Amino acid sequence: MKRVSWGWAALLVVAALLPLLRPSGYLLDIGVNIMIFAMVAYGMNVLLGYTGQLPLAHAGFFAIGAYTVGILTLKAGWSFWLAWPAAVLLCAALGLLLGLVAFRTRGDVFAIFTLGVGVIIMLVINKWDSLTGGNEGLNGVNPPAGLEAFAQALGLKLSAGFYYLALVSLVLTVVAVARARGSTFGLSLIAIRGGEDLARSAGINVYAHKLRAMMFSTAIAGFAGGVYAVYIGFLGSAAASPAQTFTILLYLLVGGLGTLAGPLLGTALMYGLTQALQGLEDYRFLIFGPLLVVLVMFAPQGLVGLWLRERARRAVRAQGRAQAQEVNRA
Amino acid sequence: MTLFLQQLFNAAALGGVYALVALGLTLVYGVMRVPNFAHGGLYMLGAYFTFAGLTRLGWPYLLSLLVAALLVAAIAALMERFIFYPLRDAPHVQPMIAAIGVLFFMEAAIAHPRVFGPEFQTMPSPINTIVNVGGVTVTGQRLLVIAASVLVVFGLNYFLKRTLTGATIEAMSQNRQGARLVGIDTNRVGMLTFAISGALAAVAAALIAPINLVSPSMGEVMNLKVFAIIILGGMGSVPGAIVGAFLLAFAETFGGAYISTDFADVIGFAVLVLVLALKPQGLFRRSA
């Protein structure tokens, strides 16, 4: 096993043991939120980090996933375990529809177009009273069946059950993204990021690959939305707002675009910071806005990117030293 | 028929405002090849500066408008210098994200309780005459909007086509390297274009603000609309932006009057989705 995989395994063990240490409910809540939003960041990373397309409708898909679970469980009486996959499928299907139109455009226009779609999603959720509850939102989404029993079997509270639900979802997401990244599909996406025309000339079907990346990405957003719906229990259209998309974009940028650890690291750091700065609610975007600017100007590769670069530089230096020694010996 | 004429008049005023905001955006895109997501923020600042001039300093409307336009032009030029210029060779995603950061900063700054606060505010209308022409209510402010936007559009056209400085903007949007080769200072043109776009946005905001309300988030909605307009018209195209602006204004006004006011704000996007599905390059494909 590579060193990186050991790091992930160690992190997973620590995260899995955390609820057994009986931390405060507040700490668990922060943990669940970080894991949920990290998933959305992973979804966004597939498109922005790997494929090089800036999608600005992700909060919309997150909300569609959440509302699908909310509506199916509350109004149609479905079980969460059925409604959740349905939400993921719906988000993938809608992602395909969006991609079919949006990927006819390139680069700049794509970003603007998806931003518009994000706003439309929010408005539709906000105005479609009979389905989504409009301004008042959806209240009282129940916890998934069996989650409380599971938590009790471990001798823990329901909140710990949610923690494990989010953890398992996050692990599934990271594994899925890592596998996709390592596959021919992932390499093709990176080739597209490098240059669409070049990728096309290498025999990659750019349009089809972008569509698949979009579906994968929106499906992850919907997957995270499903967990969010049952965890929060209340849904409002603010979950779909562009501000939410930009917040997740910030998490992703801080962590590192196109890296596997970036989305999780960035979300944990920035969400934690936001919680610590709770008293400064009025100043939040006064700090976040310039932070976005500074990041793209001076550290567009994010924290993980900086670390990788530093490691690469050290490797090059070590190699250089080894070569120099060889030359000396000869 | 009266309702129709009334809507026609309202749509013309709205279209004029959209045209001013969209023109600035399309000029900047033409010269810098970067969609300035902070453009809606400049528009919002223009409205608030005018508002501050009118209510807090007690200046006359015209003076407030001019000062607001100058201030916003200066802010836009600084933005170009300190953000877009250093990022000119970076992947496009980066300046886009930076612009989003600027937009959020501007909104948060204005919405801060110590500045203006997040609530909607009404700007006093400088012209209160109302003329009734055959059942059609013609408000003075809307007439002013139409007159001023026509004047500014013609002035801008004259500037771009008939003056040397204007021609440099046109040249740079046609071919950046070519422009540099013939001795155009592309840095100066970049800043100038941003300043003009800021001033146009501020004038538009100052004109329409007495009719609508001002709020810190007013720029976000306008952002989406003008981006829809310039995509419709073809990114970087000046006539495309004007035609797109009036198309959107008519679609919104008549859609709002005859279909549903709830969705008036998104009708533009419905049109956009349709157009992009059929013609991904926009209606007026720019000959590059």
Coordinates of C-alpha atoms in Angstrom, one line a residue:
Chain A
M1 CA 0.0 0.0 0.0
K2 CA 1.2 3.5 -0.8
R3 CA 2.0 6.0 1.9
V4 CA -1.0 8.1 0.9
S5 CA -3.4 5.2 1.3
W6 CA -2.1 4.7 4.8
G7 CA -2.8 8.3 5.6
W8 CA -6.4 7.9 4.5
A9 CA -6.8 4.6 6.4
A10 CA -5.5 6.2 9.6
L11 CA -7.8 9.2 9.1
L12 CA -10.7 6.9 8.6
V13 CA -10.0 4.9 11.8
V14 CA -9.7 8.1 13.8
A15 CA -13.0 9.4 12.3
A16 CA -14.8 6.1 12.9
L17 CA -13.6 6.0 16.6
L18 CA -14.5 9.6 17.4
P19 CA -18.2 9.0 18.4
L20 CA -17.1 6.3 20.8
L21 CA -15.1 8.9 22.8
R22 CA -18.5 10.6 23.6
P23 CA -17.6 14.0 22.2
S24 CA -20.1 16.9 22.7
G25 CA -23.1 17.1 20.4
Y26 CA -21.6 20.3 19.0
L27 CA -18.4 18.7 17.9
L28 CA -20.4 15.8 16.2
D29 CA -22.6 18.3 14.5
I30 CA -19.6 20.1 13.0
G31 CA -18.2 16.8 11.9
V32 CA -21.5 15.8 10.1
N33 CA -21.7 19.2 8.4
I34 CA -18.1 19.1 7.3
M35 CA -18.6 15.6 5.8
I36 CA -21.8 16.6 4.0
F37 CA -20.3 19.7 2.4
A38 CA -17.0 18.0 1.7
M39 CA -19.0 15.6 -0.5
V40 CA -20.5 18.4 -2.5
A41 CA -17.0 19.8 -2.8
Y42 CA -15.8 16.4 -4.2
G43 CA -18.6 16.5 -6.7
M44 CA -17.6 20.0 -7.8
N45 CA -14.0 18.9 -8.0
V46 CA -14.8 16.3 -10.6
L47 CA -15.9 19.1 -12.9
L48 CA -13.7 22.0 -11.9
G49 CA -10.6 20.2 -10.7
Y50 CA -10.3 17.4 -13.1
T51 CA -12.3 18.5 -16.2
G52 CA -11.5 22.2 -15.9
Q53 CA -15.1 23.4 -16.2
L54 CA -16.5 25.8 -13.7
P55 CA -20.0 24.6 -12.6
L56 CA -22.0 27.1 -10.7
A57 CA -25.3 25.2 -10.2
H58 CA -24.0 22.7 -7.6
A59 CA -26.0 24.1 -4.6
G60 CA -29.0 23.6 -6.9
F61 CA -28.4 20.0 -7.4
F62 CA -27.6 19.6 -3.7
A63 CA -31.0 21.1 -2.9
I64 CA -32.7 18.9 -5.5
G65 CA -31.2 15.8 -3.8
A66 CA -32.3 17.1 -0.4
Y67 CA -35.8 18.1 -1.6
T68 CA -36.3 14.8 -3.4
V69 CA -35.6 12.9 -0.2
G70 CA -37.8 15.3 1.8
I71 CA -40.7 15.2 -0.6
L72 CA -40.6 11.4 -1.2
T73 CA -40.4 10.6 2.5
L74 CA -42.9 13.2 3.7
K75 CA -45.5 13.3 0.9
A76 CA -45.2 9.9 -0.8
G77 CA -44.3 8.0 2.3
W78 CA -41.3 6.4 0.9
S79 CA -38.5 5.0 3.0
F80 CA -35.3 7.1 3.1
W81 CA -33.4 4.1 1.8
L82 CA -35.4 4.1 -1.4
A83 CA -35.8 7.9 -1.7
W84 CA -32.0 8.5 -1.4
P85 CA -31.0 6.4 -4.4
A86 CA -34.0 8.0 -6.3
A87 CA -32.6 11.4 -5.4
V88 CA -29.2 10.5 -6.7
L89 CA -30.6 9.1 -10.0
L90 CA -32.8 12.2 -10.4
C91 CA -29.7 14.5 -9.9
A92 CA -27.7 12.4 -12.4
A93 CA -30.5 12.6 -15.0
L94 CA -31.0 16.4 -14.5
G95 CA -27.2 16.8 -14.7
L96 CA -27.3 15.0 -18.1
L97 CA -30.1 17.3 -19.3
L98 CA -28.1 20.4 -18.1
G99 CA -25.0 19.1 -19.7
L100 CA -26.7 18.4 -23.0
V101 CA -27.4 22.1 -23.4
A102 CA -24.6 23.6 -21.3
F103 CA -21.7 21.7 -23.0
R104 CA -22.7 23.1 -26.4
T105 CA -20.9 26.1 -25.0
R106 CA -17.4 26.3 -23.8
G107 CA -15.4 27.8 -20.9
D108 CA -16.8 31.2 -19.9
V109 CA -20.3 30.8 -21.3
F110 CA -20.6 27.4 -19.6
A111 CA -19.9 29.0 -16.1
I112 CA -22.4 31.8 -16.7
F113 CA -25.0 29.4 -18.1
T114 CA -24.8 27.0 -15.1
L115 CA -25.0 30.0 -12.7
G116 CA -28.3 30.9 -14.4
V117 CA -29.5 27.4 -14.0
G118 CA -28.6 27.5 -10.3
V119 CA -30.7 30.6 -9.8
I120 CA -33.6 29.1 -11.8
I121 CA -33.5 26.0 -9.5
M122 CA -33.6 28.2 -6.5
L123 CA -36.5 30.2 -7.8
V124 CA -38.5 27.2 -8.8
I125 CA -38.0 25.6 -5.3
N126 CA -39.0 28.9 -3.8
K127 CA -42.2 29.5 -5.9
W128 CA -43.5 25.9 -6.3
D129 CA -45.5 26.1 -3.0
S130 CA -47.6 22.9 -3.5
L131 CA -44.5 20.7 -3.9
T132 CA -41.7 22.3 -2.0
G133 CA -43.6 24.4 0.6
G134 CA -42.2 27.5 -1.0
N135 CA -40.9 30.1 1.4
E136 CA -41.9 28.1 4.5
G137 CA -39.9 25.1 3.3
L138 CA -40.3 21.5 4.3
N139 CA -40.5 20.7 7.9
G140 CA -40.0 17.5 9.8
V141 CA -38.1 15.2 7.5
N142 CA -37.7 12.0 9.6
P143 CA -34.4 10.3 10.4
P144 CA -33.8 7.2 8.2
A145 CA -35.5 4.0 9.5
G146 CA -33.2 1.9 11.6
L147 CA -30.6 4.6 12.2
E148 CA -31.6 5.1 15.8
A149 CA -31.7 1.4 16.4
F150 CA -28.2 1.2 14.9
A151 CA -26.9 3.9 17.1
Q152 CA -28.5 2.4 20.2
A153 CA -27.0 -1.0 19.4
L154 CA -23.6 0.8 19.7
G155 CA -24.8 2.4 22.9
L156 CA -24.8 5.9 21.2
K157 CA -27.3 8.6 20.5
L158 CA -29.1 9.3 17.2
S159 CA -26.6 12.1 16.4
A160 CA -23.8 9.5 16.4
G161 CA -25.9 7.4 14.0
F162 CA -26.1 10.5 11.6
Y163 CA -22.3 10.8 12.0
Y164 CA -21.8 7.3 10.8
L165 CA -24.3 7.7 8.0
A166 CA -22.3 10.8 6.8
L167 CA -19.0 9.1 7.3
V168 CA -20.0 6.0 5.2
S169 CA -21.4 8.3 2.5
L170 CA -18.2 10.4 2.5
V171 CA -16.0 7.3 2.3
L172 CA -18.1 6.0 -0.6
T173 CA -17.7 9.3 -2.3
V174 CA -14.0 9.5 -1.9
V175 CA -13.5 6.0 -3.0
A176 CA -15.7 6.5 -6.1
V177 CA -13.9 9.8 -7.0
A178 CA -10.4 8.2 -6.4
R179 CA -11.3 5.2 -8.6
A180 CA -12.7 7.4 -11.3
R181 CA -9.6 9.6 -11.2
G182 CA -7.3 6.6 -11.6
S183 CA -9.3 5.1 -14.5
T184 CA -9.1 5.9 -18.2
F185 CA -12.1 8.0 -17.7
G186 CA -10.3 10.2 -15.1
L187 CA -7.3 10.5 -17.3
S188 CA -9.5 11.5 -20.2
L189 CA -11.0 14.2 -18.1
I190 CA -7.6 15.6 -17.2
A191 CA -6.7 15.5 -20.9
I192 CA -9.8 17.7 -21.5
R193 CA -8.7 20.1 -18.8
G194 CA -5.3 20.4 -20.5
G195 CA -6.9 21.3 -23.9
E196 CA -10.1 20.3 -25.5
D197 CA -8.8 20.3 -29.0
L198 CA -5.7 18.3 -28.1
A199 CA -7.9 15.8 -26.2
R200 CA -10.2 15.5 -29.2
S201 CA -7.2 14.9 -31.5
A202 CA -6.1 12.1 -29.2
G203 CA -9.3 10.3 -29.9
I204 CA -11.3 11.3 -26.7
N205 CA -15.0 12.0 -27.2
V206 CA -14.9 15.3 -25.3
Y207 CA -18.7 15.9 -25.3
A208 CA -19.5 12.4 -24.0
H209 CA -16.8 12.6 -21.3
K210 CA -17.9 16.0 -20.1
L211 CA -21.5 14.7 -19.9
R212 CA -20.4 11.7 -17.8
A213 CA -18.3 14.0 -15.6
M214 CA -21.3 16.3 -15.1
M215 CA -23.6 13.4 -14.2
F216 CA -21.1 12.0 -11.8
S217 CA -20.6 15.4 -10.2
T218 CA -24.3 16.2 -9.9
A219 CA -25.1 12.7 -8.6
I220 CA -22.6 13.3 -5.8
A221 CA -24.2 16.6 -5.0
G222 CA -27.6 14.9 -4.8
F223 CA -26.1 12.1 -2.7
A224 CA -24.9 14.7 -0.2
G225 CA -28.2 16.5 -0.3
G226 CA -30.0 13.3 0.7
V227 CA -28.0 13.0 3.9
Y228 CA -28.4 16.7 4.6
A229 CA -32.2 16.4 4.3
V230 CA -32.6 13.7 7.0
Y231 CA -29.9 15.3 9.2
I232 CA -31.2 18.8 9.3
G233 CA -34.9 17.8 9.0
F234 CA -35.8 21.2 7.6
L235 CA -35.4 22.3 4.0
G236 CA -35.5 25.8 2.7
S237 CA -34.7 27.2 -0.7
A238 CA -31.5 28.9 0.7
A239 CA -29.8 25.6 0.4
A240 CA -29.9 26.1 -3.4
S241 CA -28.6 29.7 -3.4
P242 CA -25.6 30.8 -5.4
A243 CA -24.0 31.9 -2.1
Q244 CA -24.0 28.2 -1.1
T245 CA -22.3 27.3 -4.4
F246 CA -19.7 30.0 -3.9
T247 CA -19.1 28.9 -0.3
I248 CA -18.4 25.3 -1.5
L249 CA -16.2 26.7 -4.3
L250 CA -14.2 28.5 -1.6
Y251 CA -13.8 25.3 0.4
L252 CA -12.5 23.6 -2.7
L253 CA -10.1 26.4 -3.6
V254 CA -8.6 26.5 -0.1
G255 CA -8.1 22.8 -0.1
G256 CA -6.8 22.4 -3.6
L257 CA -8.4 21.9 -7.0
G258 CA -7.9 18.6 -8.6
T259 CA -6.5 16.9 -5.6
L260 CA -8.0 14.1 -3.6
A261 CA -7.5 15.4 -0.1
G262 CA -8.2 19.0 -1.1
P263 CA -12.0 19.1 -0.8
L264 CA -12.0 17.4 2.6
L265 CA -9.2 19.5 4.0
G266 CA -10.6 22.8 2.6
T267 CA -14.1 22.1 3.9
A268 CA -12.9 21.0 7.4
L269 CA -10.7 24.1 7.7
M270 CA -13.1 26.7 6.3
Y271 CA -16.2 25.3 7.9
G272 CA -14.4 25.0 11.2
L273 CA -13.3 28.6 10.8
T274 CA -16.8 29.8 9.9
Q275 CA -18.1 28.2 13.1
A276 CA -15.3 29.8 15.1
L277 CA -16.2 33.2 13.6
Q278 CA -19.9 32.7 14.2
G279 CA -20.1 36.0 16.1
L280 CA -18.8 37.8 13.0
E281 CA -21.7 36.8 10.8
D282 CA -21.9 40.3 9.3
Y283 CA -18.2 40.2 8.3
R284 CA -18.2 36.7 6.8
F285 CA -18.2 37.6 3.2
L286 CA -16.1 40.7 3.9
I287 CA -13.4 38.1 4.7
F288 CA -14.4 35.3 2.3
G289 CA -14.6 37.6 -0.7
P290 CA -11.1 38.9 -0.6
L291 CA -9.9 35.5 0.5
L292 CA -11.2 34.0 -2.8
V293 CA -9.3 36.8 -4.7
V294 CA -6.1 36.3 -2.8
L295 CA -6.3 32.5 -3.2
V296 CA -6.7 32.5 -7.0
M297 CA -4.0 35.2 -7.3
F298 CA -1.3 33.8 -5.1
A299 CA -2.1 30.1 -4.4
P300 CA -4.5 28.8 -7.1
Q301 CA -3.4 25.3 -6.3
G302 CA -4.7 25.4 -2.7
L303 CA -3.1 24.0 0.4
V304 CA -2.8 20.4 -0.9
G305 CA -1.4 21.8 -4.1
L306 CA 1.2 23.8 -2.3
W307 CA 2.2 20.8 -0.3
L308 CA 2.5 18.6 -3.4
R309 CA 4.6 21.2 -5.1
E310 CA 6.9 21.5 -2.2
R311 CA 7.2 17.7 -2.1
A312 CA 8.0 17.6 -5.8
R313 CA 10.6 20.3 -5.4
R314 CA 12.2 18.3 -2.6
A315 CA 12.2 15.2 -4.7
V316 CA 13.9 17.0 -7.6
R317 CA 16.5 18.4 -5.2
A318 CA 17.2 15.0 -3.7
Q319 CA 17.5 13.5 -7.2
G320 CA 19.9 16.3 -8.2
R321 CA 22.0 15.6 -5.1
A322 CA 22.1 11.8 -5.9
Q323 CA 23.1 12.6 -9.5
A324 CA 25.9 14.9 -8.3
Q325 CA 27.2 12.2 -6.0
E326 CA 27.3 9.7 -8.9
V327 CA 29.2 12.2 -11.0
N328 CA 31.7 12.7 -8.1
R329 CA 32.2 9.0 -7.8
A330 CA 32.8 8.6 -11.5
Chain B
M1 CA -54.4 47.9 -26.8
T2 CA -53.8 50.4 -24.0
L3 CA -52.2 47.7 -21.9
F4 CA -50.1 46.7 -24.9
L5 CA -48.9 50.3 -25.4
Q6 CA -48.2 50.7 -21.7
Q7 CA -46.1 47.5 -21.6
L8 CA -44.3 48.7 -24.8
F9 CA -43.3 51.9 -23.1
N10 CA -42.2 50.2 -19.9
A11 CA -40.2 47.6 -21.9
A12 CA -38.4 50.4 -23.8
A13 CA -37.3 52.0 -20.6
L14 CA -36.2 48.6 -19.1
G15 CA -34.4 47.7 -22.4
G16 CA -32.4 51.0 -22.2
V17 CA -31.1 50.2 -18.8
Y18 CA -30.3 46.6 -19.7
A19 CA -28.5 47.9 -22.8
L20 CA -26.3 50.2 -20.7
V21 CA -25.3 47.5 -18.3
A22 CA -24.8 44.9 -21.0
L23 CA -22.7 47.2 -23.2
G24 CA -20.1 47.7 -20.4
L25 CA -19.9 44.0 -19.8
T26 CA -19.6 43.1 -23.5
L27 CA -16.9 45.8 -24.0
V28 CA -14.8 44.3 -21.2
Y29 CA -15.3 40.8 -22.5
G30 CA -14.2 42.0 -26.0
V31 CA -11.0 43.6 -24.7
M32 CA -10.1 41.3 -21.8
R33 CA -11.8 38.0 -22.9
V34 CA -12.9 37.6 -19.3
P35 CA -16.5 37.5 -18.1
N36 CA -16.5 40.0 -15.2
F37 CA -18.8 38.5 -12.6
A38 CA -18.4 41.6 -10.5
H39 CA -20.2 43.7 -13.1
G40 CA -23.5 43.4 -11.2
G41 CA -21.6 44.6 -8.1
L42 CA -20.5 47.7 -9.9
Y43 CA -24.1 48.3 -10.9
M44 CA -25.2 47.9 -7.3
L45 CA -22.5 50.3 -6.1
G46 CA -23.7 52.9 -8.7
A47 CA -27.2 52.7 -7.2
Y48 CA -26.0 53.1 -3.7
F49 CA -23.6 55.9 -4.4
T50 CA -26.4 57.8 -6.1
F51 CA -28.7 57.0 -3.2
A52 CA -26.1 58.3 -0.7
G53 CA -25.5 61.5 -2.7
L54 CA -29.3 62.2 -2.9
T55 CA -30.3 61.3 0.7
R56 CA -27.2 61.6 2.9
L57 CA -25.5 64.5 1.3
G58 CA -28.6 66.2 -0.2
W59 CA -27.0 66.7 -3.6
P60 CA -29.1 67.1 -6.7
Y61 CA -29.9 64.0 -8.8
L62 CA -27.6 64.8 -11.7
L63 CA -24.6 65.6 -9.5
S64 CA -25.1 62.4 -7.5
L65 CA -25.4 60.4 -10.8
L66 CA -22.2 61.9 -12.2
V67 CA -20.2 61.5 -9.0
A68 CA -21.4 57.9 -8.7
A69 CA -20.4 57.2 -12.3
L70 CA -16.9 58.6 -11.6
L71 CA -16.4 56.7 -8.4
V72 CA -17.6 53.4 -9.9
A73 CA -15.4 54.0 -13.0
A74 CA -12.4 54.5 -10.6
I75 CA -13.2 51.3 -8.7
A76 CA -13.6 49.3 -11.9
A77 CA -10.2 50.6 -13.2
L78 CA -8.5 49.6 -9.9
M79 CA -10.1 46.2 -10.2
E80 CA -8.6 45.8 -13.6
R81 CA -5.2 46.9 -12.4
F82 CA -5.0 44.8 -9.2
I83 CA -7.0 41.7 -10.1
F84 CA -7.7 41.1 -13.8
Y85 CA -4.4 42.4 -15.2
P86 CA -2.2 40.1 -13.0
L87 CA -4.5 37.2 -13.9
R88 CA -4.6 37.9 -17.6
D89 CA -2.5 34.8 -18.6
A90 CA -4.1 32.5 -15.9
P91 CA -6.7 29.9 -16.9
H92 CA -10.1 31.7 -17.3
V93 CA -11.5 30.0 -14.3
Q94 CA -9.3 32.0 -12.0
P95 CA -10.3 35.6 -12.9
M96 CA -13.9 34.4 -12.9
I97 CA -13.6 33.2 -9.4
A98 CA -11.7 36.3 -8.3
A99 CA -14.5 38.4 -9.8
I100 CA -17.0 36.4 -7.8
G101 CA -15.0 37.1 -4.7
V102 CA -15.1 40.9 -5.5
L103 CA -18.9 40.7 -6.0
F104 CA -19.4 39.0 -2.6
F105 CA -17.1 41.5 -0.9
M106 CA -19.0 44.5 -2.4
E107 CA -22.4 43.0 -1.4
A108 CA -21.2 42.3 2.1
A109 CA -19.7 45.7 2.5
I110 CA -22.9 47.5 1.4
A111 CA -25.2 45.1 3.4
H112 CA -23.1 45.7 6.6
P113 CA -25.4 47.3 9.2
R114 CA -22.9 50.2 9.6
V115 CA -22.9 51.0 5.9
F116 CA -26.4 50.7 4.4
G117 CA -27.8 47.5 5.8
P118 CA -29.3 44.5 4.0
E119 CA -32.9 45.9 3.6
F120 CA -34.5 47.3 0.5
Q121 CA -34.6 51.1 0.3
T122 CA -36.5 53.5 -1.8
M123 CA -34.7 56.2 -3.7
P124 CA -36.7 59.4 -4.1
S125 CA -37.6 60.1 -7.7
P126 CA -36.2 63.3 -9.0
I127 CA -38.9 63.8 -11.7
N128 CA -42.4 63.3 -10.6
T129 CA -44.4 64.5 -13.6
I130 CA -46.8 61.9 -15.0
V131 CA -48.2 62.4 -18.4
N132 CA -51.2 60.5 -19.6
V133 CA -51.2 59.9 -23.4
G134 CA -54.3 58.1 -24.5
G135 CA -54.6 56.0 -21.4
V136 CA -50.9 55.2 -21.3
T137 CA -49.2 56.5 -18.2
V138 CA -45.9 58.0 -19.0
T139 CA -43.8 58.7 -16.0
G140 CA -41.1 61.3 -16.2
Q141 CA -38.5 59.0 -14.8
R142 CA -39.1 56.4 -17.4
L143 CA -39.0 59.0 -20.1
L144 CA -35.7 60.2 -18.7
V145 CA -34.4 56.6 -18.7
I146 CA -35.2 56.2 -22.3
A147 CA -33.8 59.5 -23.4
A148 CA -30.6 59.1 -21.3
S149 CA -29.9 55.6 -22.5
V150 CA -30.4 56.5 -26.1
L151 CA -28.1 59.4 -25.6
V152 CA -25.4 57.3 -23.9
V153 CA -25.6 54.5 -26.5
F154 CA -25.2 57.0 -29.3
G155 CA -22.4 58.8 -27.5
L156 CA -20.6 55.5 -26.9
N157 CA -21.1 54.5 -30.5
Y158 CA -19.6 57.8 -31.6
F159 CA -16.7 57.3 -29.2
L160 CA -15.9 53.8 -30.4
K161 CA -16.2 54.6 -34.1
R162 CA -15.1 58.2 -34.5
T163 CA -12.4 58.9 -31.9
L164 CA -8.9 57.5 -31.8
T165 CA -9.2 56.3 -28.2
G166 CA -12.4 54.6 -29.0
A167 CA -10.8 52.9 -32.0
T168 CA -8.1 51.5 -29.8
I169 CA -10.7 49.6 -27.8
E170 CA -12.3 48.3 -31.0
A171 CA -8.8 47.3 -32.3
M172 CA -7.9 45.5 -29.1
S173 CA -11.1 43.5 -29.0
Q174 CA -10.5 42.5 -32.6
N175 CA -6.9 41.4 -32.1
R176 CA -4.9 41.9 -28.9
Q177 CA -1.5 41.2 -30.4
G178 CA -2.2 43.1 -33.6
A179 CA -3.2 46.1 -31.5
R180 CA 0.1 46.0 -29.6
L181 CA 2.0 45.7 -32.8
V182 CA 0.6 48.9 -34.2
G183 CA 1.6 50.7 -31.0
I184 CA -1.5 50.6 -28.9
D185 CA -0.9 50.7 -25.1
T186 CA -3.0 47.6 -24.3
N187 CA -2.6 48.2 -20.5
R188 CA -4.2 51.6 -20.8
V189 CA -6.9 50.4 -23.0
G190 CA -7.7 47.6 -20.6
M191 CA -8.1 50.1 -17.7
L192 CA -10.1 52.5 -19.8
T193 CA -12.5 49.8 -20.9
F194 CA -13.1 48.8 -17.3
A195 CA -13.7 52.4 -16.3
I196 CA -16.2 52.9 -19.1
S197 CA -18.0 49.7 -18.2
G198 CA -18.2 50.8 -14.5
A199 CA -19.5 54.2 -15.5
L200 CA -22.1 52.7 -17.8
A201 CA -23.3 50.4 -15.1
A202 CA -23.5 53.2 -12.5
V203 CA -25.5 55.4 -14.8
A204 CA -27.9 52.6 -15.6
A205 CA -28.3 51.9 -11.9
A206 CA -28.8 55.6 -11.1
L207 CA -31.5 55.9 -13.8
I208 CA -33.6 52.9 -12.9
A209 CA -33.1 53.0 -9.1
P210 CA -35.9 55.6 -8.5
I211 CA -38.3 53.2 -10.2
N212 CA -37.2 50.0 -8.6
L213 CA -35.9 49.6 -5.0
V214 CA -32.2 49.5 -4.1
S215 CA -30.8 46.5 -2.2
P216 CA -27.4 44.9 -1.8
S217 CA -28.4 41.9 -3.9
M218 CA -29.8 43.9 -6.8
G219 CA -26.5 43.3 -8.6
E220 CA -26.9 39.5 -8.6
V221 CA -30.1 39.5 -10.5
M222 CA -28.8 42.1 -12.9
N223 CA -25.6 40.1 -13.4
L224 CA -27.6 37.1 -14.6
K225 CA -29.7 39.2 -16.9
V226 CA -26.9 41.0 -18.6
F227 CA -24.9 37.8 -18.9
A228 CA -27.9 36.2 -20.6
I229 CA -28.0 39.3 -22.9
I230 CA -24.5 39.2 -24.0
I231 CA -24.5 35.4 -24.5
L232 CA -27.7 35.9 -26.6
G233 CA -26.0 38.7 -28.5
G234 CA -22.7 37.0 -28.9
M235 CA -20.0 37.7 -26.2
G236 CA -18.1 40.8 -27.1
S237 CA -20.5 42.1 -29.7
V238 CA -21.8 45.7 -29.2
P239 CA -24.8 45.6 -31.5
G240 CA -25.6 42.1 -30.1
A241 CA -25.7 43.5 -26.6
I242 CA -28.2 46.2 -27.6
V243 CA -30.5 43.9 -29.5
G244 CA -30.2 41.3 -26.8
A245 CA -31.1 43.9 -24.1
F246 CA -34.3 45.0 -25.8
L247 CA -35.2 41.4 -26.6
L248 CA -34.9 40.4 -23.0
A249 CA -36.8 43.5 -21.8
F250 CA -39.7 42.8 -24.1
A251 CA -39.7 39.1 -23.2
E252 CA -39.8 40.0 -19.5
T253 CA -42.3 42.8 -19.6
F254 CA -44.8 40.9 -21.9
G255 CA -44.1 37.6 -20.2
G256 CA -44.7 39.2 -16.8
A257 CA -47.9 40.9 -18.0
Y258 CA -49.5 38.0 -19.9
I259 CA -48.0 34.9 -18.3
S260 CA -46.8 35.2 -14.7
T261 CA -45.1 37.9 -12.7
D262 CA -43.5 35.3 -10.5
F263 CA -41.3 34.1 -13.2
A264 CA -40.6 37.3 -15.0
D265 CA -37.0 37.3 -13.8
V266 CA -36.3 33.9 -15.3
I267 CA -38.0 34.3 -18.6
G268 CA -34.8 35.7 -19.9
F269 CA -33.1 32.4 -19.0
A270 CA -35.8 30.4 -20.6
V271 CA -35.1 32.3 -23.8
L272 CA -31.4 31.8 -23.3
V273 CA -31.7 28.1 -22.8
L274 CA -33.7 27.9 -26.0
V275 CA -31.3 29.9 -28.0
L276 CA -28.3 28.1 -26.8
A277 CA -29.8 24.8 -27.5
L278 CA -30.4 25.9 -31.1
K279 CA -27.4 28.2 -31.7
P280 CA -24.6 27.8 -29.1
Q281 CA -22.7 30.8 -30.5
G282 CA -25.5 33.3 -29.8
L283 CA -27.6 35.2 -32.2
F284 CA -24.9 37.5 -33.6
R285 CA -21.8 35.4 -34.0
R286 CA -18.8 37.6 -33.8
S287 CA -16.6 37.4 -36.8
A288 CA -13.2 36.8 -35.2

